[in-house]
Short mmCIF file of C-alpha atoms in Angstrom, two decimals:
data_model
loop_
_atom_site.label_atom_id
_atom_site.label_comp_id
_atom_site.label_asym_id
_atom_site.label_seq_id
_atom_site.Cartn_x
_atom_site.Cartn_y
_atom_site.Cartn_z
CA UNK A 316 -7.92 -13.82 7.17
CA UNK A 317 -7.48 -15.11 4.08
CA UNK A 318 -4.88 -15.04 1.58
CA UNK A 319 -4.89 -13.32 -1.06
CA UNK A 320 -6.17 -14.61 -4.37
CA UNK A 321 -8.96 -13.75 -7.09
CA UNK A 322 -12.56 -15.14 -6.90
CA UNK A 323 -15.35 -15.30 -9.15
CA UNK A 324 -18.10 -12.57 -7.91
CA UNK A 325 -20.46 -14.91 -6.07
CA UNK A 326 -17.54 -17.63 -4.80
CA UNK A 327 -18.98 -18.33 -1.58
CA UNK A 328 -16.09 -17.86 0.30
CA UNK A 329 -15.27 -14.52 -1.40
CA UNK A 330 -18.97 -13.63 0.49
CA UNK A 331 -18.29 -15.07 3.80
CA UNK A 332 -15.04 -13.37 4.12
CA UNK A 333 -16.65 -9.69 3.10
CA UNK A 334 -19.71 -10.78 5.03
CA UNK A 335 -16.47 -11.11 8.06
CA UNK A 336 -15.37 -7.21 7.25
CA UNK A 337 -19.03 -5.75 7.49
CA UNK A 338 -19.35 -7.50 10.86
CA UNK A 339 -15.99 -5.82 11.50
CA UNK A 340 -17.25 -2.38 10.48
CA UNK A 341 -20.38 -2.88 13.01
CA UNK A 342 -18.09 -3.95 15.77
CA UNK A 343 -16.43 -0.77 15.30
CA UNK A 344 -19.48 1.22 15.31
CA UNK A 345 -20.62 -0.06 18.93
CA UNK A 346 -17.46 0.64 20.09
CA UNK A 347 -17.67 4.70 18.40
CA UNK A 348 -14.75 3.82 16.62
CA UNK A 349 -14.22 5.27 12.95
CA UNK A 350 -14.91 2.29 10.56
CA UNK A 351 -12.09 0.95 8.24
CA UNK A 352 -13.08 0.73 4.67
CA UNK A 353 -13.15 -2.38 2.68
CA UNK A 354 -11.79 -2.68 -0.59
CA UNK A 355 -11.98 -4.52 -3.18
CA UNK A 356 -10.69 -4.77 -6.75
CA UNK A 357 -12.76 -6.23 -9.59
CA UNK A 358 -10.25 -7.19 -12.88
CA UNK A 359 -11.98 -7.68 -16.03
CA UNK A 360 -10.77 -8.71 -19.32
CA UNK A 361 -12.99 -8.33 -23.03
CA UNK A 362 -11.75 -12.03 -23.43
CA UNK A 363 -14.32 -14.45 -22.17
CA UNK A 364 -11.48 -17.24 -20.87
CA UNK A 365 -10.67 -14.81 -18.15
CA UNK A 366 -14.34 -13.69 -17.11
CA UNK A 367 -14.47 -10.96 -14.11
CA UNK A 368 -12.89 -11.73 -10.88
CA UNK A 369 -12.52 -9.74 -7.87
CA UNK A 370 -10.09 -9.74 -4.89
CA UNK A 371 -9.26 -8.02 -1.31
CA UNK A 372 -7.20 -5.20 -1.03
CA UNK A 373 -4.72 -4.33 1.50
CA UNK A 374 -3.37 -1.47 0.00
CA UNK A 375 -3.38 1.59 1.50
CA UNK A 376 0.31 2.85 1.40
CA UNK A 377 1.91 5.43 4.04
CA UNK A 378 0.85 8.74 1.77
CA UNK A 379 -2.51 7.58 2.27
CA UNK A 380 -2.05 7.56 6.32
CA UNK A 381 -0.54 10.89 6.40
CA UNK A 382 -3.39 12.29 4.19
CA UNK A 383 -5.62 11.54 6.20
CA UNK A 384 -4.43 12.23 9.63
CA UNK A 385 -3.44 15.67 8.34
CA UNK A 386 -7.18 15.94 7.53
CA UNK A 387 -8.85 14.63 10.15
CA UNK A 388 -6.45 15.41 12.89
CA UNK A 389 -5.88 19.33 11.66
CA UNK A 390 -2.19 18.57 11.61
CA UNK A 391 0.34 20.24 9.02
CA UNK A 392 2.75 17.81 7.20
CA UNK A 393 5.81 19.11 8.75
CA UNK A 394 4.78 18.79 12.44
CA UNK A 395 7.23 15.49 12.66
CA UNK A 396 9.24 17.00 10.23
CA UNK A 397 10.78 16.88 6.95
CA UNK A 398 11.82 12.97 6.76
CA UNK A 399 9.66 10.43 5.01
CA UNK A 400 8.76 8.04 7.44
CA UNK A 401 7.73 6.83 10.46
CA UNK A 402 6.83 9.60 13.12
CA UNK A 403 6.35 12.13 10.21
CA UNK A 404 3.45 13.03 7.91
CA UNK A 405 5.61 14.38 5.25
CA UNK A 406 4.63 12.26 1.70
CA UNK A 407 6.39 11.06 -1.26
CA UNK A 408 5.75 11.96 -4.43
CA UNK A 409 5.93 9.25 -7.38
CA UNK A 410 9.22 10.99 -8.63
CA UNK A 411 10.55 10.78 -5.08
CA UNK A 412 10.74 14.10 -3.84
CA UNK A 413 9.49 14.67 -0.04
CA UNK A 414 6.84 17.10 0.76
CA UNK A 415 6.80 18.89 3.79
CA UNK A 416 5.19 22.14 4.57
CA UNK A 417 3.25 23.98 7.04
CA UNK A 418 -0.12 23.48 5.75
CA UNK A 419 -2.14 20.51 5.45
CA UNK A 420 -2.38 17.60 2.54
CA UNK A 421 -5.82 18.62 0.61
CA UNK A 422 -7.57 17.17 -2.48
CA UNK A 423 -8.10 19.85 -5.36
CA UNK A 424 -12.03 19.98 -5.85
CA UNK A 425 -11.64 18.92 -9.52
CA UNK A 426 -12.28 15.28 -10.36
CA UNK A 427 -9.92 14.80 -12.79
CA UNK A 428 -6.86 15.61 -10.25
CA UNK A 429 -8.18 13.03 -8.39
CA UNK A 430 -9.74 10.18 -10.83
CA UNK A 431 -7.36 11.36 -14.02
CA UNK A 432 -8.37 11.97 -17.97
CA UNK A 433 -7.75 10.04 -21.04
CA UNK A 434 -4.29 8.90 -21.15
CA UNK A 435 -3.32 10.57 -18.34
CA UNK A 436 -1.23 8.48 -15.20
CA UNK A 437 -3.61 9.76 -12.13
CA UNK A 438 -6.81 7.33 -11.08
CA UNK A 439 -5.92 3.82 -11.41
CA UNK A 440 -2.60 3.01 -12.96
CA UNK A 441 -0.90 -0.68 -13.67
CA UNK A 442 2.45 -1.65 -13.86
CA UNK A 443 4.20 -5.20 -14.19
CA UNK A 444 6.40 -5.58 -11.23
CA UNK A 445 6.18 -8.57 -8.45
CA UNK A 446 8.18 -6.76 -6.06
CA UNK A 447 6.52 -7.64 -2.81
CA UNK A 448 3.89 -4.79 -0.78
CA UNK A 449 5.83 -2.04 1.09
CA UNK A 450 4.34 0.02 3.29
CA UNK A 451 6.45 2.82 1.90
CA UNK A 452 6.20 2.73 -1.80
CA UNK A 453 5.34 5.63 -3.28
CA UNK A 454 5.20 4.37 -7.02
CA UNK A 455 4.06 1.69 -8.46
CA UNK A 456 7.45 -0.48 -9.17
CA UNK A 457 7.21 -0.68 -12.56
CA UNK A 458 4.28 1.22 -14.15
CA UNK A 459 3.09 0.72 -17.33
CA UNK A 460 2.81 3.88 -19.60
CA UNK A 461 -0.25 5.28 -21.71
CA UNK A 462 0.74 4.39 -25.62
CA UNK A 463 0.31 1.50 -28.25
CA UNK A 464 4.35 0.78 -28.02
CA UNK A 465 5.38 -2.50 -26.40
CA UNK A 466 4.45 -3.25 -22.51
CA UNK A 467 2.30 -0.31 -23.14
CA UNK A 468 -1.74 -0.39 -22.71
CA UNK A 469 -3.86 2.90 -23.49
CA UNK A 470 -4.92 4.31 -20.80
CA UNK A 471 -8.96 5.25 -21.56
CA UNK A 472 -10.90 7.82 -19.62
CA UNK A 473 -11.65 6.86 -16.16
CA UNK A 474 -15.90 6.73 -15.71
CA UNK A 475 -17.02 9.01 -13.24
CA UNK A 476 -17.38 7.45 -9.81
CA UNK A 477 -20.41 6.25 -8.76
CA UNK A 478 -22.40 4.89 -6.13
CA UNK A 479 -24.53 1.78 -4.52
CA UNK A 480 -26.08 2.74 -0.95
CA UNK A 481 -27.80 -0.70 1.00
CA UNK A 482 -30.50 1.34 3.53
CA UNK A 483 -30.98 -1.65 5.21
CA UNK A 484 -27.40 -2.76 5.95
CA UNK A 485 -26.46 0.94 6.00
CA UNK A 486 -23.30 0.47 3.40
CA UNK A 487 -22.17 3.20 0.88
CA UNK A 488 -19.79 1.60 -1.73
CA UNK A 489 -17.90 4.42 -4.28
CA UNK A 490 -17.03 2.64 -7.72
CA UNK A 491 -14.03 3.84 -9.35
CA UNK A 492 -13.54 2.41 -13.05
CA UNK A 493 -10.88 2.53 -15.87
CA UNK A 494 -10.07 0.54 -18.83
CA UNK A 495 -7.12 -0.23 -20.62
CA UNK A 496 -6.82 -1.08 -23.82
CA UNK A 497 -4.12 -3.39 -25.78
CA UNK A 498 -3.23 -1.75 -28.96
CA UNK A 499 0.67 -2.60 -28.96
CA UNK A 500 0.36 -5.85 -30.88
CA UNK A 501 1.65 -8.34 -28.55
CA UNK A 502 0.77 -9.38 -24.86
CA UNK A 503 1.17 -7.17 -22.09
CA UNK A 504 1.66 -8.68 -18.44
CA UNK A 505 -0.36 -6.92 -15.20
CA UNK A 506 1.19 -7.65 -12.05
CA UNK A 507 0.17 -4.47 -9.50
CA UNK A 508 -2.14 -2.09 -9.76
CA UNK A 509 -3.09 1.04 -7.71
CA UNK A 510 -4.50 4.59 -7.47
CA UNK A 511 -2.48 7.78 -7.63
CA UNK A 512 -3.81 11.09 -6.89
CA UNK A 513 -2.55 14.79 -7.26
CA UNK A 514 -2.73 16.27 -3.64
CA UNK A 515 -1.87 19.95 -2.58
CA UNK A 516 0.90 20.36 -0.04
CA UNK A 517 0.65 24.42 -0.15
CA UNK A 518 -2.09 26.72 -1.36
CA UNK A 519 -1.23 26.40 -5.05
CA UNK A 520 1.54 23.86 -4.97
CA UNK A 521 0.97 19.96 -5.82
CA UNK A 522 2.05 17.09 -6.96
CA UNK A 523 1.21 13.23 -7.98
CA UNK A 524 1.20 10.77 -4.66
CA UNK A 525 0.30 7.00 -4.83
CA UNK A 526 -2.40 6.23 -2.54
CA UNK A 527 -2.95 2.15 -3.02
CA UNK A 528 -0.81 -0.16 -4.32
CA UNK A 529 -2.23 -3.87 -4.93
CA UNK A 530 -0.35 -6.76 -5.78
CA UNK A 531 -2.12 -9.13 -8.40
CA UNK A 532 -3.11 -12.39 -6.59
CA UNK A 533 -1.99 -13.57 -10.31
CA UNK A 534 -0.33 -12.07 -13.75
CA UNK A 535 -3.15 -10.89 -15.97
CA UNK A 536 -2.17 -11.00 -19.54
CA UNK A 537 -3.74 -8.99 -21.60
CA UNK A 538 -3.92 -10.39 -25.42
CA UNK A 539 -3.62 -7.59 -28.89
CA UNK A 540 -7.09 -5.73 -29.20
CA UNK A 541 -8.13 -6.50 -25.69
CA UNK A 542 -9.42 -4.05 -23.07
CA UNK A 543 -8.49 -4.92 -19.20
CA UNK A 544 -10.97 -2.98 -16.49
CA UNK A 545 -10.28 -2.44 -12.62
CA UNK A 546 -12.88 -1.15 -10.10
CA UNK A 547 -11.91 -0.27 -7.37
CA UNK A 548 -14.75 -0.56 -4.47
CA UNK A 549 -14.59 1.53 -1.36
CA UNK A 550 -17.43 0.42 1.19
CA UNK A 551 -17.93 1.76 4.96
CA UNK A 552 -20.94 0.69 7.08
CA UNK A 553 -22.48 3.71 8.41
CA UNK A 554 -23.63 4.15 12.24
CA UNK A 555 -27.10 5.30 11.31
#
């Protein structure tokens, strides 16, 4: 496996190494097994010395787990009990409090509660902290706000998500976008990135849970009157 660090789009190792993960995915398939996503993060800046680049992620925080096995398993998010942690599929929400009830973790069927609106801290959020990957962060470590104050970027409307779909290799990629734009006057350092997502944890109760949290292979500074994009890029093989 590699280590992490940005490529340019068509840097032929960046290909070899995602060529790797499909044949991972198909491996997976002949075995019946679910396939694991792979995802990747394209950074973008307006200024032309930067260019695009992309990178792997290895993201997916515990929240994430516990989403999903409450989904796919049919299990409520107090059947290991109230604690946060291992054992347990009770999650964290980005202000800390534990959630733990007897019904399952579900997704409200409105896009914006899971993608976000203008200005607004759900979708993909950024913050400037180097504080190495944990397993069990449920924040970014030091988010940046939506505003035009110092260390702040404006947070623009997220696109809607869309889709690429290979028949002939059978892969279905999701594209999740946002941009942020630099209206504070003075350069703003990017260190992490990640996706945060409001999830229901009763009928009518919710709250904001980080799903993905990405450590920049490097800082991304983002100059006065310059826009940074992120797309994120979700891709499963399917069996046929």
């Amino acid at each position: 496996m590699i280590k992490s660090r940005f490529f340019l789009k068509n840097d032929p190792v960046f290909l070899r190494e995602f060529d790797e993960r499909l044949n991972l995915q198909r491996s997976c398939i002949e075995k019946h097994l679910f396939v694991p996503p792979i995802v990747t993060l394209k950074v973008s800046l307006s200024s032309k010395a930067f260019g695009e680049r992309v990178f792997f992620s290895n993201s997916y925080v515990r929240n994430f787990y516990n989403w999903l096995v409450s989904q796919c398993a049919g299990a409520t998010s107090n059947i290991g009990g109230s604690s946060f942690g291992d054992g347990s599929l009770a999650n964290k929400s980005v202000t800390g409090s534990t959630r733990s009830y007897s019904y399952y973790f579900f997704h409200s069927y409105y896009i914006n509660e899971f993608a976000g609106t203008q200005g607004s801290m759900l979708g993909i959020v950024i913050g400037k902290s180097s504080i190495p990957f944990s397993f069990d962060h449920y924040n970014l470590q030091d988010i940046i706000s939506s505003g035009t104050n110092t260390n702040q970027l404006v947070y623009n409307a997220p696109s809607s998500p869309t889709r690429t779909w290979d028949s002939e290799t059978r892969l279905f990629t999701v594209h999740h976008e946002r941009s942020f734009y630099n209206g504070s006057g003075s350069n703003v350092s990017v260190t992490e990135a990640g996706f945060r997502s409001t999830l229901y944890y009763t009928g009518s109760s919710s709250d904001t849970f980080l799903l993905l949290r990405d450590l920049l292979p490097e800082t991304c500074i983002v100059p006065p009157e310059e826009t940074l994009t992120l797309t994120y890029n979700f891709s499963i093989t399917y069996p046929s």
